[in-house]
Amino acid sequence: MKLYSGPLSLFSRKVEIALGEKALPFERIMVPFNQTTGYSPRHPDVLAANPKGQVPVLVDGAVTLYDSTVILEYLEDAYPDPPLFPHGPAERAACRLLDLFADEVMFVPLRALMHRTGPRPADPERWLADEAAAKQAETVMSRHLAELDRRLGDRPYLCGTFSAADTSVFMAVLFGQRLGGPPLAEHRALAAWYDRLSDRPPFAKAASEIVAADLELSAPVEGAYGGRTPVFTAPAVR
């Protein structure tokens, strides 16, 4: 199995975590990236597999797939043990809705913060305009965090037991923290959930590699991770 991934690709890391949780061995091909030109020029294998030219791309024998959600559902069908989705149809649908919420709803305001990791524009007015948009986006992000905190309540995971929904939402929350978004401290249940997942080896491995990639590739972000570099100490996954 091969996975075309990116060092700061939220959606690729989501797939890496799922592969780790299922203990599936794979060869990772890290597509070059920098904060100036992004993924350009695009990797030819990724272009051939995905009309959008984006990672992740998974190759499993004769099967080639793109889109993190499609990949996670394929992994569940092809390698069902251990499961990453609940068993009942209603429960599975709720899990899929949370995956969609992370990827399609939470990701929208996240994009307004991504300028913070890139080179500072020469025109200071451009930076001020970007930051004004980011502050508006942070208000939306705060509402999302409050909703997730309410949904969790006293449960350890979003769907009761651990599932793909936790993987998707964790990545959106992690990226909000690395980009200097709203802190988790005031959301007790969500903060505990985030710490709980951070102790799982596949999550710790992905998160620690994102931190390392930021140190190499990204501009420092004021207030990222509450103003301190996080340490994810769970044992690495091979």
C-alpha positions as a Markdown table, in Angstrom:
| # | Residue | x | y | z |
|---|---|---|---|---|
| 1 | Met | 0.0 | 0.0 | 0.0 |
| 2 | Lys | 1.3 | 3.5 | -0.9 |
| 3 | Leu | 0.1 | 6.8 | 0.4 |
| 4 | Tyr | 1.0 | 10.1 | -1.3 |
| 5 | Ser | 1.0 | 12.6 | 1.5 |
| 6 | Gly | 2.1 | 16.2 | 2.4 |
| 7 | Pro | 3.9 | 17.5 | 5.4 |
| 8 | Leu | 1.3 | 20.0 | 6.3 |
| 9 | Ser | -1.7 | 18.4 | 4.6 |
| 10 | Leu | -4.6 | 18.1 | 7.1 |
| 11 | Phe | -6.4 | 15.6 | 4.9 |
| 12 | Ser | -3.3 | 13.4 | 4.3 |
| 13 | Arg | -2.5 | 13.3 | 8.0 |
| 14 | Lys | -6.1 | 12.2 | 8.6 |
| 15 | Val | -5.5 | 9.2 | 6.4 |
| 16 | Glu | -2.2 | 8.4 | 8.1 |
| 17 | Ile | -3.9 | 8.3 | 11.4 |
| 18 | Ala | -6.6 | 5.9 | 10.1 |
| 19 | Leu | -3.9 | 3.6 | 8.7 |
| 20 | Gly | -2.1 | 3.7 | 12.0 |
| 21 | Glu | -5.2 | 2.9 | 14.0 |
| 22 | Lys | -5.9 | 0.0 | 11.7 |
| 23 | Ala | -2.2 | -1.1 | 12.0 |
| 24 | Leu | -1.9 | -1.3 | 8.2 |
| 25 | Pro | 1.7 | -1.1 | 6.8 |
| 26 | Phe | 2.2 | 1.4 | 4.0 |
| 27 | Glu | 4.8 | 3.2 | 2.1 |
| 28 | Arg | 4.5 | 7.0 | 2.5 |
| 29 | Ile | 5.6 | 9.2 | -0.4 |
| 30 | Met | 5.9 | 12.7 | 0.9 |
| 31 | Val | 5.1 | 15.2 | -1.9 |
| 32 | Pro | 7.4 | 18.3 | -1.8 |
| 33 | Phe | 5.8 | 21.5 | -0.4 |
| 34 | Asn | 6.9 | 25.0 | 0.6 |
| 35 | Gln | 5.1 | 28.1 | 1.8 |
| 36 | Thr | 5.9 | 30.1 | -1.3 |
| 37 | Thr | 4.9 | 27.9 | -4.1 |
| 38 | Gly | 2.8 | 25.3 | -2.3 |
| 39 | Tyr | 2.8 | 21.9 | -4.0 |
| 40 | Ser | 3.8 | 23.4 | -7.4 |
| 41 | Pro | 5.0 | 21.7 | -9.5 |
| 42 | Arg | 2.5 | 19.0 | -8.8 |
| 43 | His | 3.8 | 15.4 | -8.3 |
| 44 | Pro | 3.1 | 13.5 | -11.6 |
| 45 | Asp | 1.7 | 10.4 | -9.9 |
| 46 | Val | -0.7 | 12.6 | -7.9 |
| 47 | Leu | -1.8 | 14.4 | -11.1 |
| 48 | Ala | -2.3 | 11.1 | -12.9 |
| 49 | Ala | -4.5 | 9.7 | -10.0 |
| 50 | Asn | -6.5 | 12.8 | -8.9 |
| 51 | Pro | -8.0 | 15.3 | -11.3 |
| 52 | Lys | -7.7 | 17.9 | -8.6 |
| 53 | Gly | -4.0 | 17.2 | -8.3 |
| 54 | Gln | -4.1 | 17.0 | -4.5 |
| 55 | Val | -3.0 | 14.7 | -1.8 |
| 56 | Pro | -3.9 | 12.3 | -0.3 |
| 57 | Val | -3.8 | 9.6 | -2.9 |
| 58 | Leu | -3.9 | 5.9 | -1.7 |
| 59 | Val | -2.7 | 3.0 | -3.9 |
| 60 | Asp | -3.7 | -0.4 | -2.7 |
| 61 | Gly | -2.9 | -3.0 | -5.3 |
| 62 | Ala | -5.1 | -2.3 | -8.3 |
| 63 | Val | -7.2 | 0.3 | -6.3 |
| 64 | Thr | -6.2 | 4.0 | -6.6 |
| 65 | Leu | -8.2 | 6.5 | -4.5 |
| 66 | Tyr | -8.2 | 10.2 | -3.7 |
| 67 | Asp | -10.2 | 12.2 | -1.2 |
| 68 | Ser | -9.6 | 11.5 | 2.5 |
| 69 | Thr | -13.3 | 10.6 | 3.2 |
| 70 | Val | -13.5 | 8.1 | 0.3 |
| 71 | Ile | -10.1 | 6.6 | 1.5 |
| 72 | Leu | -11.3 | 6.1 | 5.1 |
| 73 | Glu | -14.5 | 4.4 | 3.9 |
| 74 | Tyr | -12.5 | 2.2 | 1.6 |
| 75 | Leu | -10.2 | 1.2 | 4.4 |
| 76 | Glu | -13.2 | 0.3 | 6.6 |
| 77 | Asp | -14.7 | -1.9 | 3.9 |
| 78 | Ala | -11.4 | -3.6 | 2.9 |
| 79 | Tyr | -9.9 | -3.8 | 6.4 |
| 80 | Pro | -12.8 | -3.8 | 8.8 |
| 81 | Asp | -10.9 | -4.8 | 12.0 |
| 82 | Pro | -10.5 | -2.7 | 14.1 |
| 83 | Pro | -13.5 | -0.7 | 13.0 |
| 84 | Leu | -13.4 | 3.1 | 12.6 |
| 85 | Phe | -17.1 | 3.5 | 12.0 |
| 86 | Pro | -20.0 | 2.5 | 14.3 |
| 87 | His | -22.1 | -0.6 | 13.3 |
| 88 | Gly | -25.6 | 0.7 | 13.1 |
| 89 | Pro | -26.7 | 2.7 | 10.0 |
| 90 | Ala | -27.9 | 5.7 | 12.0 |
| 91 | Glu | -24.7 | 5.7 | 14.0 |
| 92 | Arg | -22.6 | 5.4 | 10.9 |
| 93 | Ala | -24.5 | 8.2 | 9.3 |
| 94 | Ala | -23.9 | 10.4 | 12.3 |
| 95 | Cys | -20.2 | 9.6 | 12.2 |
| 96 | Arg | -20.1 | 10.5 | 8.5 |
| 97 | Leu | -21.8 | 13.8 | 9.2 |
| 98 | Leu | -19.1 | 14.7 | 11.8 |
| 99 | Asp | -16.5 | 13.8 | 9.2 |
| 100 | Leu | -18.2 | 16.2 | 6.7 |
| 101 | Phe | -18.5 | 18.8 | 9.4 |
| 102 | Ala | -14.8 | 18.8 | 10.0 |
| 103 | Asp | -13.8 | 18.7 | 6.4 |
| 104 | Glu | -16.4 | 21.0 | 4.9 |
| 105 | Val | -17.6 | 23.3 | 7.7 |
| 106 | Met | -14.7 | 23.7 | 10.2 |
| 107 | Phe | -12.2 | 23.9 | 7.3 |
| 108 | Val | -13.8 | 27.0 | 5.8 |
| 109 | Pro | -12.8 | 29.4 | 8.6 |
| 110 | Leu | -9.5 | 27.6 | 9.0 |
| 111 | Arg | -8.5 | 28.8 | 5.5 |
| 112 | Ala | -8.8 | 32.4 | 6.7 |
| 113 | Leu | -5.9 | 31.8 | 9.2 |
| 114 | Met | -3.5 | 30.0 | 6.8 |
| 115 | His | -1.8 | 33.2 | 5.7 |
| 116 | Arg | -0.1 | 33.2 | 9.2 |
| 117 | Thr | 2.3 | 30.4 | 8.3 |
| 118 | Gly | 3.4 | 31.9 | 5.0 |
| 119 | Pro | 5.8 | 34.8 | 4.2 |
| 120 | Arg | 4.6 | 38.2 | 5.4 |
| 121 | Pro | 3.3 | 40.2 | 2.5 |
| 122 | Ala | 5.4 | 43.3 | 1.5 |
| 123 | Asp | 2.3 | 45.5 | 1.8 |
| 124 | Pro | 1.4 | 45.9 | 5.5 |
| 125 | Glu | -2.2 | 46.8 | 4.5 |
| 126 | Arg | -2.6 | 43.3 | 3.0 |
| 127 | Trp | -1.5 | 41.7 | 6.2 |
| 128 | Leu | -4.0 | 43.9 | 8.2 |
| 129 | Ala | -6.8 | 42.9 | 5.9 |
| 130 | Asp | -5.9 | 39.2 | 6.2 |
| 131 | Glu | -5.8 | 39.5 | 9.9 |
| 132 | Ala | -9.2 | 41.2 | 10.0 |
| 133 | Ala | -10.7 | 38.4 | 8.0 |
| 134 | Ala | -9.0 | 35.9 | 10.4 |
| 135 | Lys | -10.5 | 37.5 | 13.4 |
| 136 | Gln | -14.0 | 37.2 | 11.9 |
| 137 | Ala | -13.2 | 33.5 | 11.1 |
| 138 | Glu | -12.1 | 32.9 | 14.7 |
| 139 | Thr | -15.5 | 33.9 | 15.9 |
| 140 | Val | -17.0 | 31.2 | 13.8 |
| 141 | Met | -14.3 | 28.7 | 15.0 |
| 142 | Ser | -15.2 | 29.5 | 18.6 |
| 143 | Arg | -18.8 | 28.6 | 17.9 |
| 144 | His | -17.7 | 25.3 | 16.4 |
| 145 | Leu | -15.6 | 24.5 | 19.4 |
| 146 | Ala | -18.5 | 25.3 | 21.7 |
| 147 | Glu | -20.8 | 23.0 | 19.7 |
| 148 | Leu | -18.3 | 20.1 | 19.8 |
| 149 | Asp | -17.8 | 20.6 | 23.6 |
| 150 | Arg | -21.6 | 20.5 | 24.0 |
| 151 | Arg | -21.9 | 17.4 | 21.8 |
| 152 | Leu | -19.1 | 15.5 | 23.8 |
| 153 | Gly | -20.6 | 16.2 | 27.2 |
| 154 | Asp | -19.4 | 13.3 | 29.4 |
| 155 | Arg | -18.6 | 11.0 | 26.5 |
| 156 | Pro | -15.0 | 10.1 | 25.8 |
| 157 | Tyr | -15.4 | 10.3 | 22.0 |
| 158 | Leu | -17.7 | 12.1 | 19.6 |
| 159 | Cys | -19.7 | 9.0 | 18.6 |
| 160 | Gly | -19.5 | 7.3 | 22.0 |
| 161 | Thr | -16.7 | 4.9 | 21.0 |
| 162 | Phe | -13.6 | 5.9 | 19.1 |
| 163 | Ser | -14.4 | 6.4 | 15.3 |
| 164 | Ala | -13.3 | 8.1 | 12.1 |
| 165 | Ala | -15.2 | 11.2 | 13.3 |
| 166 | Asp | -12.7 | 11.7 | 16.0 |
| 167 | Thr | -9.8 | 11.6 | 13.5 |
| 168 | Ser | -11.4 | 14.2 | 11.2 |
| 169 | Val | -12.4 | 16.6 | 13.9 |
| 170 | Phe | -9.1 | 16.2 | 15.7 |
| 171 | Met | -7.2 | 17.4 | 12.6 |
| 172 | Ala | -9.5 | 20.4 | 12.2 |
| 173 | Val | -9.0 | 21.3 | 15.9 |
| 174 | Leu | -5.2 | 20.7 | 15.7 |
| 175 | Phe | -4.9 | 23.0 | 12.7 |
| 176 | Gly | -6.9 | 25.7 | 14.5 |
| 177 | Gln | -4.4 | 25.5 | 17.4 |
| 178 | Arg | -1.3 | 25.6 | 15.2 |
| 179 | Leu | -2.7 | 28.6 | 13.4 |
| 180 | Gly | -3.3 | 30.6 | 16.5 |
| 181 | Gly | -7.1 | 30.1 | 16.6 |
| 182 | Pro | -9.3 | 30.2 | 19.7 |
| 183 | Pro | -7.9 | 28.2 | 22.6 |
| 184 | Leu | -9.4 | 25.1 | 24.0 |
| 185 | Ala | -9.1 | 26.0 | 27.7 |
| 186 | Glu | -12.6 | 27.1 | 28.2 |
| 187 | His | -14.1 | 24.0 | 26.6 |
| 188 | Arg | -13.5 | 21.4 | 29.3 |
| 189 | Ala | -14.9 | 18.3 | 27.5 |
| 190 | Leu | -13.3 | 19.2 | 24.2 |
| 191 | Ala | -9.9 | 19.9 | 25.8 |
| 192 | Ala | -10.0 | 16.5 | 27.6 |
| 193 | Trp | -11.0 | 14.8 | 24.4 |
| 194 | Tyr | -8.1 | 16.5 | 22.5 |
| 195 | Asp | -5.6 | 15.3 | 25.2 |
| 196 | Arg | -7.1 | 11.8 | 25.1 |
| 197 | Leu | -6.6 | 11.5 | 21.4 |
| 198 | Ser | -3.1 | 13.1 | 21.5 |
| 199 | Asp | -2.0 | 10.2 | 23.7 |
| 200 | Arg | -3.0 | 7.6 | 21.0 |
| 201 | Pro | 0.2 | 6.7 | 19.1 |
| 202 | Pro | -1.0 | 7.4 | 15.5 |
| 203 | Phe | -2.3 | 10.8 | 16.5 |
| 204 | Ala | 0.8 | 11.6 | 18.4 |
| 205 | Lys | 3.0 | 10.7 | 15.5 |
| 206 | Ala | 1.0 | 12.8 | 13.0 |
| 207 | Ala | 0.8 | 15.8 | 15.3 |
| 208 | Ser | 4.5 | 15.7 | 16.2 |
| 209 | Glu | 5.5 | 15.5 | 12.5 |
| 210 | Ile | 3.2 | 18.5 | 11.8 |
| 211 | Val | 4.9 | 20.5 | 14.5 |
| 212 | Ala | 8.3 | 19.5 | 13.1 |
| 213 | Ala | 7.3 | 20.4 | 9.6 |
| 214 | Asp | 6.1 | 23.8 | 10.8 |
| 215 | Leu | 9.5 | 24.5 | 12.4 |
| 216 | Glu | 11.1 | 23.8 | 9.1 |
| 217 | Leu | 8.7 | 25.2 | 6.6 |
| 218 | Ser | 6.4 | 27.8 | 8.2 |
| 219 | Ala | 6.6 | 31.3 | 9.7 |
| 220 | Pro | 6.1 | 31.3 | 13.5 |
| 221 | Val | 2.5 | 32.0 | 14.4 |
| 222 | Glu | 1.8 | 34.3 | 17.4 |
| 223 | Gly | -0.3 | 32.4 | 19.9 |
| 224 | Ala | 0.0 | 29.0 | 18.2 |
| 225 | Tyr | -0.7 | 26.2 | 20.6 |
| 226 | Gly | -1.4 | 28.7 | 23.4 |
| 227 | Gly | 2.1 | 30.3 | 22.9 |
| 228 | Arg | 4.2 | 27.2 | 23.4 |
| 229 | Thr | 5.5 | 24.4 | 21.2 |
| 230 | Pro | 3.5 | 21.2 | 22.1 |
| 231 | Val | 5.2 | 17.9 | 22.8 |
| 232 | Phe | 3.4 | 14.8 | 21.8 |
| 233 | Thr | 5.1 | 12.0 | 23.7 |
| 234 | Ala | 3.2 | 8.8 | 22.8 |
| 235 | Pro | 5.4 | 6.2 | 21.2 |
| 236 | Ala | 5.9 | 6.5 | 17.5 |
| 237 | Val | 4.0 | 4.1 | 15.2 |
| 238 | Arg | 6.1 | 2.1 | 12.7 |
